[in-house]
Every structure is written in structure tokens, then in C-alpha cells.
Coordinates of C-alpha atoms and ligand atoms in Angstrom, one line a residue:
M48 CA -86.6 86.8 -129.5
D49 CA -89.6 85.3 -131.5
K50 CA -91.4 87.7 -133.8
I51 CA -94.4 89.0 -131.9
D52 CA -97.6 90.3 -133.4
V53 CA -98.3 93.3 -131.2
S54 CA -96.2 95.5 -129.0
I55 CA -98.1 97.6 -126.5
I56 CA -96.2 100.6 -125.1
M57 CA -97.2 102.5 -122.0
P58 CA -95.1 105.4 -120.7
M59 CA -95.4 106.1 -117.0
L60 CA -94.4 108.9 -114.6
N61 CA -95.5 108.2 -111.0
E62 CA -98.4 106.0 -111.9
E63 CA -98.3 103.5 -109.1
E64 CA -102.1 103.3 -108.9
N65 CA -102.3 102.5 -112.6
V66 CA -99.6 100.0 -113.4
L67 CA -101.2 96.7 -112.2
N68 CA -104.7 97.7 -113.4
A69 CA -103.2 98.5 -116.8
Y70 CA -101.4 95.2 -117.0
N71 CA -104.6 93.2 -116.1
R72 CA -106.9 95.2 -118.4
I73 CA -104.5 94.8 -121.4
N74 CA -104.1 91.1 -120.7
G75 CA -107.8 90.6 -120.6
I76 CA -108.2 92.4 -123.9
M77 CA -105.3 90.8 -125.7
N78 CA -106.0 87.3 -124.5
A79 CA -109.3 87.4 -126.1
T80 CA -107.6 88.0 -129.5
K81 CA -105.5 85.7 -131.7
Y82 CA -102.4 87.8 -131.5
S83 CA -99.2 87.2 -129.5
Y84 CA -98.1 90.3 -127.7
E85 CA -95.6 92.1 -125.5
I86 CA -96.3 94.9 -123.0
I87 CA -93.5 97.5 -122.7
F88 CA -93.7 99.8 -119.7
V89 CA -91.4 102.8 -120.1
N90 CA -90.6 104.3 -116.7
D91 CA -89.9 108.0 -117.3
G92 CA -88.1 108.8 -114.0
S93 CA -90.9 107.9 -111.5
S94 CA -90.2 108.6 -107.9
D95 CA -93.0 106.5 -106.5
D96 CA -93.5 102.7 -106.6
S97 CA -94.3 102.5 -110.4
Y98 CA -90.9 101.0 -111.2
N99 CA -91.1 98.3 -108.4
I100 CA -94.6 97.3 -109.4
A101 CA -93.6 97.0 -113.1
K102 CA -90.5 95.1 -112.2
R103 CA -92.5 92.6 -110.1
I104 CA -94.9 92.0 -113.0
C105 CA -91.9 91.4 -115.3
G106 CA -90.8 88.7 -112.8
I107 CA -94.0 86.7 -113.2
D108 CA -94.8 87.4 -116.9
K109 CA -91.9 87.4 -119.4
R110 CA -94.1 89.0 -122.0
V111 CA -93.9 92.2 -120.0
R112 CA -90.8 94.3 -120.4
L113 CA -89.6 97.4 -118.6
I114 CA -87.4 100.2 -119.9
S115 CA -86.3 102.6 -117.1
F116 CA -84.9 106.0 -117.8
S117 CA -82.2 107.6 -115.6
R118 CA -84.5 110.6 -115.0
N119 CA -87.7 112.2 -116.3
F120 CA -87.2 112.9 -120.0
G121 CA -90.9 113.3 -121.0
Q122 CA -93.7 111.3 -122.6
E123 CA -92.5 111.8 -126.1
P124 CA -89.0 110.5 -125.5
A125 CA -90.5 107.6 -123.6
L126 CA -92.7 106.7 -126.6
L127 CA -89.7 106.9 -128.9
A128 CA -87.7 104.6 -126.7
G129 CA -90.6 102.1 -126.5
H130 CA -90.9 102.0 -130.3
K131 CA -87.1 101.6 -130.7
E132 CA -87.1 98.6 -128.4
S133 CA -90.4 97.1 -129.6
S134 CA -90.4 94.0 -131.8
G135 CA -94.1 93.6 -132.8
K136 CA -95.4 93.5 -136.4
C137 CA -97.5 96.4 -135.2
V138 CA -97.1 98.7 -132.2
I139 CA -99.8 100.3 -130.1
S140 CA -99.0 103.1 -127.7
L141 CA -101.4 104.5 -125.1
D142 CA -101.5 106.4 -121.8
I143 CA -101.4 104.2 -118.8
D144 CA -104.3 106.0 -117.1
F145 CA -106.6 104.7 -119.9
Q146 CA -108.5 108.0 -120.3
E147 CA -109.1 106.7 -123.8
P148 CA -110.5 103.1 -123.6
P149 CA -108.1 100.3 -124.4
E150 CA -111.1 98.2 -125.4
L151 CA -110.6 100.0 -128.8
I152 CA -107.5 97.8 -129.4
P153 CA -109.3 94.9 -131.2
K154 CA -111.0 97.4 -133.5
M155 CA -107.6 99.0 -134.2
L156 CA -106.1 95.6 -135.1
E157 CA -109.1 95.0 -137.4
E158 CA -108.3 98.2 -139.3
W159 CA -104.6 97.2 -139.4
E160 CA -105.6 93.8 -141.0
K161 CA -107.4 95.7 -143.6
G162 CA -104.2 97.4 -144.6
Y163 CA -104.1 100.6 -142.7
K164 CA -100.5 101.5 -141.6
I165 CA -101.6 104.0 -139.0
V166 CA -104.7 103.9 -136.8
D167 CA -105.2 107.0 -134.7
V168 CA -107.9 107.9 -132.1
K169 CA -109.5 111.3 -132.0
R170 CA -111.5 112.5 -129.0
K171 CA -115.2 112.9 -129.5
K172 CA -115.9 114.4 -126.2
R173 CA -113.7 115.3 -123.3
K174 CA -115.2 114.6 -119.9
E175 CA -112.5 116.7 -118.1
G176 CA -112.2 119.9 -116.2
F177 CA -112.7 123.4 -117.8
F178 CA -109.0 124.2 -117.8
K179 CA -107.9 121.1 -119.6
R180 CA -110.7 121.4 -122.2
A181 CA -110.0 125.1 -122.8
T182 CA -106.2 124.8 -123.2
A183 CA -106.6 121.7 -125.5
K184 CA -109.2 123.5 -127.6
C185 CA -107.0 126.6 -127.9
F186 CA -103.9 124.5 -128.8
Y187 CA -105.6 122.5 -131.5
K188 CA -107.2 125.6 -133.0
I189 CA -103.8 127.3 -133.3
M190 CA -102.2 124.2 -134.7
S191 CA -105.0 123.8 -137.2
H192 CA -104.6 127.4 -138.4
L193 CA -100.9 126.7 -138.8
G194 CA -101.7 123.8 -141.1
A195 CA -101.6 120.8 -138.8
K196 CA -105.3 119.9 -139.3
N197 CA -104.9 116.1 -138.9
M198 CA -103.7 116.5 -135.4
N199 CA -107.0 118.0 -134.2
D200 CA -107.6 116.5 -130.7
T201 CA -105.8 113.3 -131.5
A202 CA -105.1 111.1 -128.4
M203 CA -101.7 109.7 -127.6
F204 CA -103.2 106.4 -128.7
F205 CA -101.8 104.9 -132.0
L206 CA -101.4 101.7 -133.8
L207 CA -98.4 101.8 -136.2
D208 CA -97.4 99.1 -138.6
R209 CA -93.8 98.0 -138.4
I210 CA -93.1 99.8 -141.6
V211 CA -94.0 103.1 -139.9
V212 CA -92.1 102.3 -136.7
D213 CA -89.0 101.4 -138.7
K214 CA -89.2 104.7 -140.6
I215 CA -89.7 106.7 -137.3
N216 CA -86.8 104.9 -135.7
T217 CA -84.4 106.0 -138.5
L218 CA -85.2 109.7 -138.0
E219 CA -82.2 111.5 -136.5
E220 CA -84.3 114.4 -135.4
C221 CA -84.1 114.8 -131.6
S222 CA -86.8 116.5 -129.6
G223 CA -89.3 115.5 -132.3
T224 CA -92.8 115.4 -131.1
F225 CA -94.2 112.0 -131.7
K226 CA -97.6 112.9 -132.9
S227 CA -96.4 115.3 -135.6
V228 CA -93.8 112.8 -136.8
I229 CA -96.4 110.1 -137.2
F230 CA -98.6 112.2 -139.4
W231 CA -95.6 113.6 -141.2
T232 CA -94.8 110.0 -142.5
G233 CA -98.1 110.1 -144.5
Y234 CA -98.9 106.4 -144.5
K235 CA -102.5 105.2 -145.0
T236 CA -104.3 106.3 -141.9
K237 CA -107.6 105.2 -140.3
T238 CA -109.1 107.4 -137.6
L239 CA -111.3 106.0 -134.8
Y240 CA -113.2 108.1 -132.3
A241 CA -113.6 107.7 -128.6
D242 CA -114.8 109.8 -125.6
R243 CA -112.1 110.9 -123.2
S244 CA -112.9 110.1 -119.6
P245 CA -111.4 111.7 -116.5
R246 CA -108.6 109.8 -114.8
D247 CA -109.7 107.0 -112.4
F248 CA -106.5 107.2 -110.4
G249 CA -103.7 109.7 -109.8
K250 CA -103.3 113.2 -111.2
T251 CA -102.3 114.6 -114.6
K252 CA -98.5 114.7 -115.0
Y253 CA -98.7 117.8 -117.2
T254 CA -98.1 121.0 -115.2
L255 CA -98.9 124.3 -117.0
A256 CA -95.1 124.7 -117.7
K257 CA -94.9 121.2 -119.2
M258 CA -98.0 121.9 -121.3
I259 CA -96.5 125.2 -122.7
D260 CA -93.2 123.4 -123.4
T261 CA -95.0 120.6 -125.3
A262 CA -97.2 123.0 -127.2
S263 CA -94.3 125.1 -128.4
L264 CA -92.3 122.0 -129.3
S265 CA -95.2 120.7 -131.3
M266 CA -95.6 123.9 -133.1
T267 CA -92.0 124.3 -134.1
N268 CA -91.7 120.7 -135.1
T269 CA -94.8 120.7 -137.2
T270 CA -94.5 124.0 -139.1
T271 CA -92.3 127.0 -139.8
K272 CA -95.3 129.2 -140.6
P273 CA -95.0 131.3 -137.4
L274 CA -91.6 132.5 -138.7
Y275 CA -93.2 133.7 -141.9
L276 CA -96.0 135.1 -139.8
G277 CA -93.4 137.3 -138.2
F278 CA -92.4 138.6 -141.5
Y279 CA -96.0 139.3 -142.6
I280 CA -96.8 141.1 -139.3
S281 CA -93.6 143.2 -139.7
F282 CA -94.5 144.1 -143.2
A283 CA -98.1 145.0 -142.3
M284 CA -96.7 147.1 -139.5
F285 CA -94.3 148.9 -141.7
I286 CA -97.1 149.9 -144.1
T287 CA -99.5 150.9 -141.3
T288 CA -96.9 153.0 -139.4
F289 CA -95.8 154.6 -142.6
L290 CA -99.3 155.7 -143.4
L291 CA -99.9 156.7 -139.8
D292 CA -96.7 158.8 -139.9
I293 CA -98.0 160.7 -143.0
A294 CA -101.4 161.2 -141.3
F295 CA -99.7 162.3 -138.1
T296 CA -97.5 164.8 -139.9
V297 CA -100.4 166.3 -141.8
L298 CA -102.6 166.5 -138.7
S299 CA -99.8 168.0 -136.7
I300 CA -99.0 170.6 -139.3
L301 CA -102.7 171.5 -139.4
N302 CA -102.7 171.6 -135.6
L303 CA -105.6 169.2 -135.3
L304 CA -104.2 166.6 -132.9
P305 CA -101.7 166.7 -130.1
A306 CA -98.7 164.4 -130.8
S307 CA -99.0 162.5 -127.5
L308 CA -102.4 161.0 -128.4
W309 CA -100.9 159.2 -131.4
L310 CA -97.8 158.0 -129.7
I311 CA -99.3 155.8 -127.0
P312 CA -101.3 153.3 -129.1
V313 CA -98.8 153.2 -131.9
G314 CA -95.9 152.7 -129.5
T315 CA -97.5 149.9 -127.4
F316 CA -98.7 148.1 -130.5
L317 CA -95.3 148.3 -132.1
T318 CA -93.5 147.1 -128.9
G319 CA -96.0 144.3 -128.4
T320 CA -95.7 143.0 -131.9
I321 CA -91.9 143.1 -132.0
T322 CA -91.7 141.2 -128.7
L323 CA -94.1 138.6 -129.9
V324 CA -92.2 138.1 -133.2
L325 CA -88.9 137.9 -131.3
G326 CA -90.4 135.4 -128.9
V327 CA -91.4 133.1 -131.8
H328 CA -87.9 133.4 -133.3
G329 CA -86.5 132.5 -129.8
I330 CA -88.5 129.3 -129.7
Y331 CA -87.1 128.2 -133.1
L332 CA -83.6 129.3 -132.2
A333 CA -83.8 127.2 -129.0
Q334 CA -84.9 124.2 -131.1
T335 CA -82.1 124.7 -133.5
F336 CA -79.7 124.9 -130.6
I337 CA -81.0 121.7 -129.0
E338 CA -80.9 119.8 -132.3
S339 CA -77.3 121.0 -133.0
R340 CA -76.0 119.5 -129.8
H341 CA -77.0 116.0 -130.9
R342 CA -77.6 114.8 -127.4
P343 CA -79.7 111.6 -127.1
E344 CA -83.3 112.2 -126.3
Y345 CA -83.2 109.9 -123.3
I346 CA -80.9 107.7 -121.3
I347 CA -81.9 104.1 -120.5
E348 CA -80.6 103.0 -117.1
E349 CA -82.1 99.6 -117.1
K350 CA -83.9 97.1 -119.3
I351 CA -85.8 94.1 -118.1
N352 CA -87.0 91.0 -120.1
F353 CA -85.2 92.2 -123.2
D354 CA -82.7 90.0 -125.0
D355 CA -80.1 92.7 -124.5
E356 CA -80.8 93.5 -120.8
K357 CA -78.8 96.2 -119.2
Ligands
UDP272 N1 -96.0 110.7 -118.8 C1 -94.7 110.4 -118.9 N2 -93.8 111.4 -118.7 C2 -94.1 112.7 -118.5 C3 -95.5 113.0 -118.4 C4 -96.4 112.0 -118.6 O1 -94.3 109.2 -119.2 O2 -93.2 113.5 -118.3 C5 -97.0 109.6 -119.1 C6 -98.1 109.5 -118.0 O3 -97.6 108.6 -117.0 C7 -99.2 108.9 -118.8 C8 -99.1 109.6 -120.1 O4 -97.8 110.0 -120.2 O5 -99.1 107.5 -119.0 C9 -100.0 110.8 -120.2 O6 -99.9 111.7 -119.1 P1 -101.1 112.4 -118.4 O7 -102.2 111.4 -118.2 O8 -100.6 113.0 -117.1 O9 -101.5 113.5 -119.4 P2 -102.9 114.1 -119.7 O10 -103.8 112.9 -120.0 O11 -103.4 114.8 -118.4 O12 -102.7 115.0 -120.8
MG273 MG1 -104.1 111.2 -118.9

């Protein structure tokens, strides 16, 4: 395969309304630049017509490639697969619903030419529903407190130089979240800003359960601080309850307070904190368990328009 300038990766899960539109819009944008390019659709277990539409496009345009998973593995594994199979000197990944405008691509390429190895896009404003805005705000606030400041409202819209892509492709880590891994590499980064619009077609593929999964994965992959937090909370609890015990004993001896009044708040506080700490440990334990199995992050069932087609 000839060396291509730009690979454009779009993961898709049941996006039949968006595939053709995405292809046309990207073509329009890229044809106006000097760069050669490939478009890689990663079908993440769609049950609608997304696969067929993408396959038809592959039939008429050999610059379009399709990777199809055996089932739904998730957006992050789809992005990893796209990057592994890409051949561009730089790789751009974005959501197929174009909630962030793909018209930013020429600007990203300009920054890449200046020597930036990573170009990311942060959201200026979200023109979305209250729930999505509130959960996103809450997630990024927690992540920022845990030390992942550079992730703040970053879109899944990146340009990565080949040097970064090759580095990411060598990581053996499974279940890694793509965003945190990109920032972890630490290469010279340029941030662009864009408004996030609502979807034109289709619905979000992130159910509440999927959002919680992704958020907890992101947290455990980015930082081990919550584990230390558990220790600090337990330590603070130990001191507090120790002092409370002394106060309680003294007050009881002096017959100033009935025992039952003290027990309720202390008891519920203790149980709540212990369960919280155990829960955080559970998430890390689950991650360690998943990593220790060394299962692949995705299974590719079919590849179209690649040199090594399956
Ligand atoms: N997506 C995917 N697999 C999934 C969930 C989402 O490939 O399990 C794709 C989806 O088709 C879209 C992108 O990831 O191209 C972002 O998903 P979505 O727009 O539903 O997320 P939101 O923008 O609501 O956070
Ligand atoms: Mg979206």
C-alpha cells in the first residue's frame, strides 16, 4: 500500500443515518486539501444497515476501508483497531455523528505541519440536553481533581502524528482508555476549540450504564489516586472515631448524653465510607483481573480494502 498522508478513523455503532453523510462531508473537506487520505470505518457490532452502507462505499471508493468487529466491543477498542490498521503519516479520529465539526480538519493539519504531534479539540460550549451536560461536567470535575487536568472536556477528535500512533500501538495494556493514553504519551500538543452541537441524526450510543463503565475505566486508567484516597479517608475516620469514642465515654460517664444518639450518625457514616472505599478497590481489582487475562480488546471479523483482507 502506498504511503498515505492522512488516515481518518470513524467508529460506528448503529449509525446508518450518518455513514454516507460522513463519507461525503469528509471527501469534500479532504479533496480541498493537498493531502492523500484514507477513510477507515470501524463497525463496532452494528445491527442496523451501517455495515452494508459502508461496504457499498468501499466497493466504489478504494480509499475507504472497513474493519468490522464480531460484536460490540466499544468506541475505545474501535479507535485502537482503527489506529493499528491505519497507514497515514498522521491519523485523525472523530465521531461519525460530527457533533464536533469536521471542518476543523484543515486547521488540525496546519498545526501538524508546524510540528505538533498531537492536536486535540476541547469543547467550548455544549449545545446538548441537561443530563448530558451535567454528567459530563461532573465527570471532568472529578477527573481534574484526580490530576487529569488536560482531559477537561476533550472531544474524541484527535490528530496524532505517526510517531504517537506507533507508540500507542506498542502498548500492551488492554482496556486502556484512548484519551488518557494519548495524553499520557506527553508529545507536543496543540489544543483547538469547538462548540459541540446536538446530533443531526440518530441517538447517542451511550446508555447510563455504558457512561458509568467508561467513566470508571477512565478513572482507573488515568490515576491511582482514589486508592490512596481510601487510605486517607480511613485514617481520618480512625482519628475522628477515636476522639468521638473518648468524648462519648466521658459524656456517658457524666450522664450527659444517651448512647443511642451518638451511635446512629457515627454508624451510618462509618458504613457509608467503608462501602465507598471498598467499591473503589473493587473497580481497580476488576481492572487488574481484566488485564491479567490478556484477552484481545476486540475481534476483527472482516476487513475490506486492506492489503491483508480477511
Ligand atoms: N460508538 C461505537 N461503539 C460504542 C458506542 C459508540 O463505535 O459502543 C461510536 C458511535 O457510533 C459514534 C461515537 O462512537 O461514532 C460516539 O458515540 P455517541 O455519539 O453515541 O456518543 P456521545 O456523543 O453521545 O457521547
Ligand atoms: Mg455523539
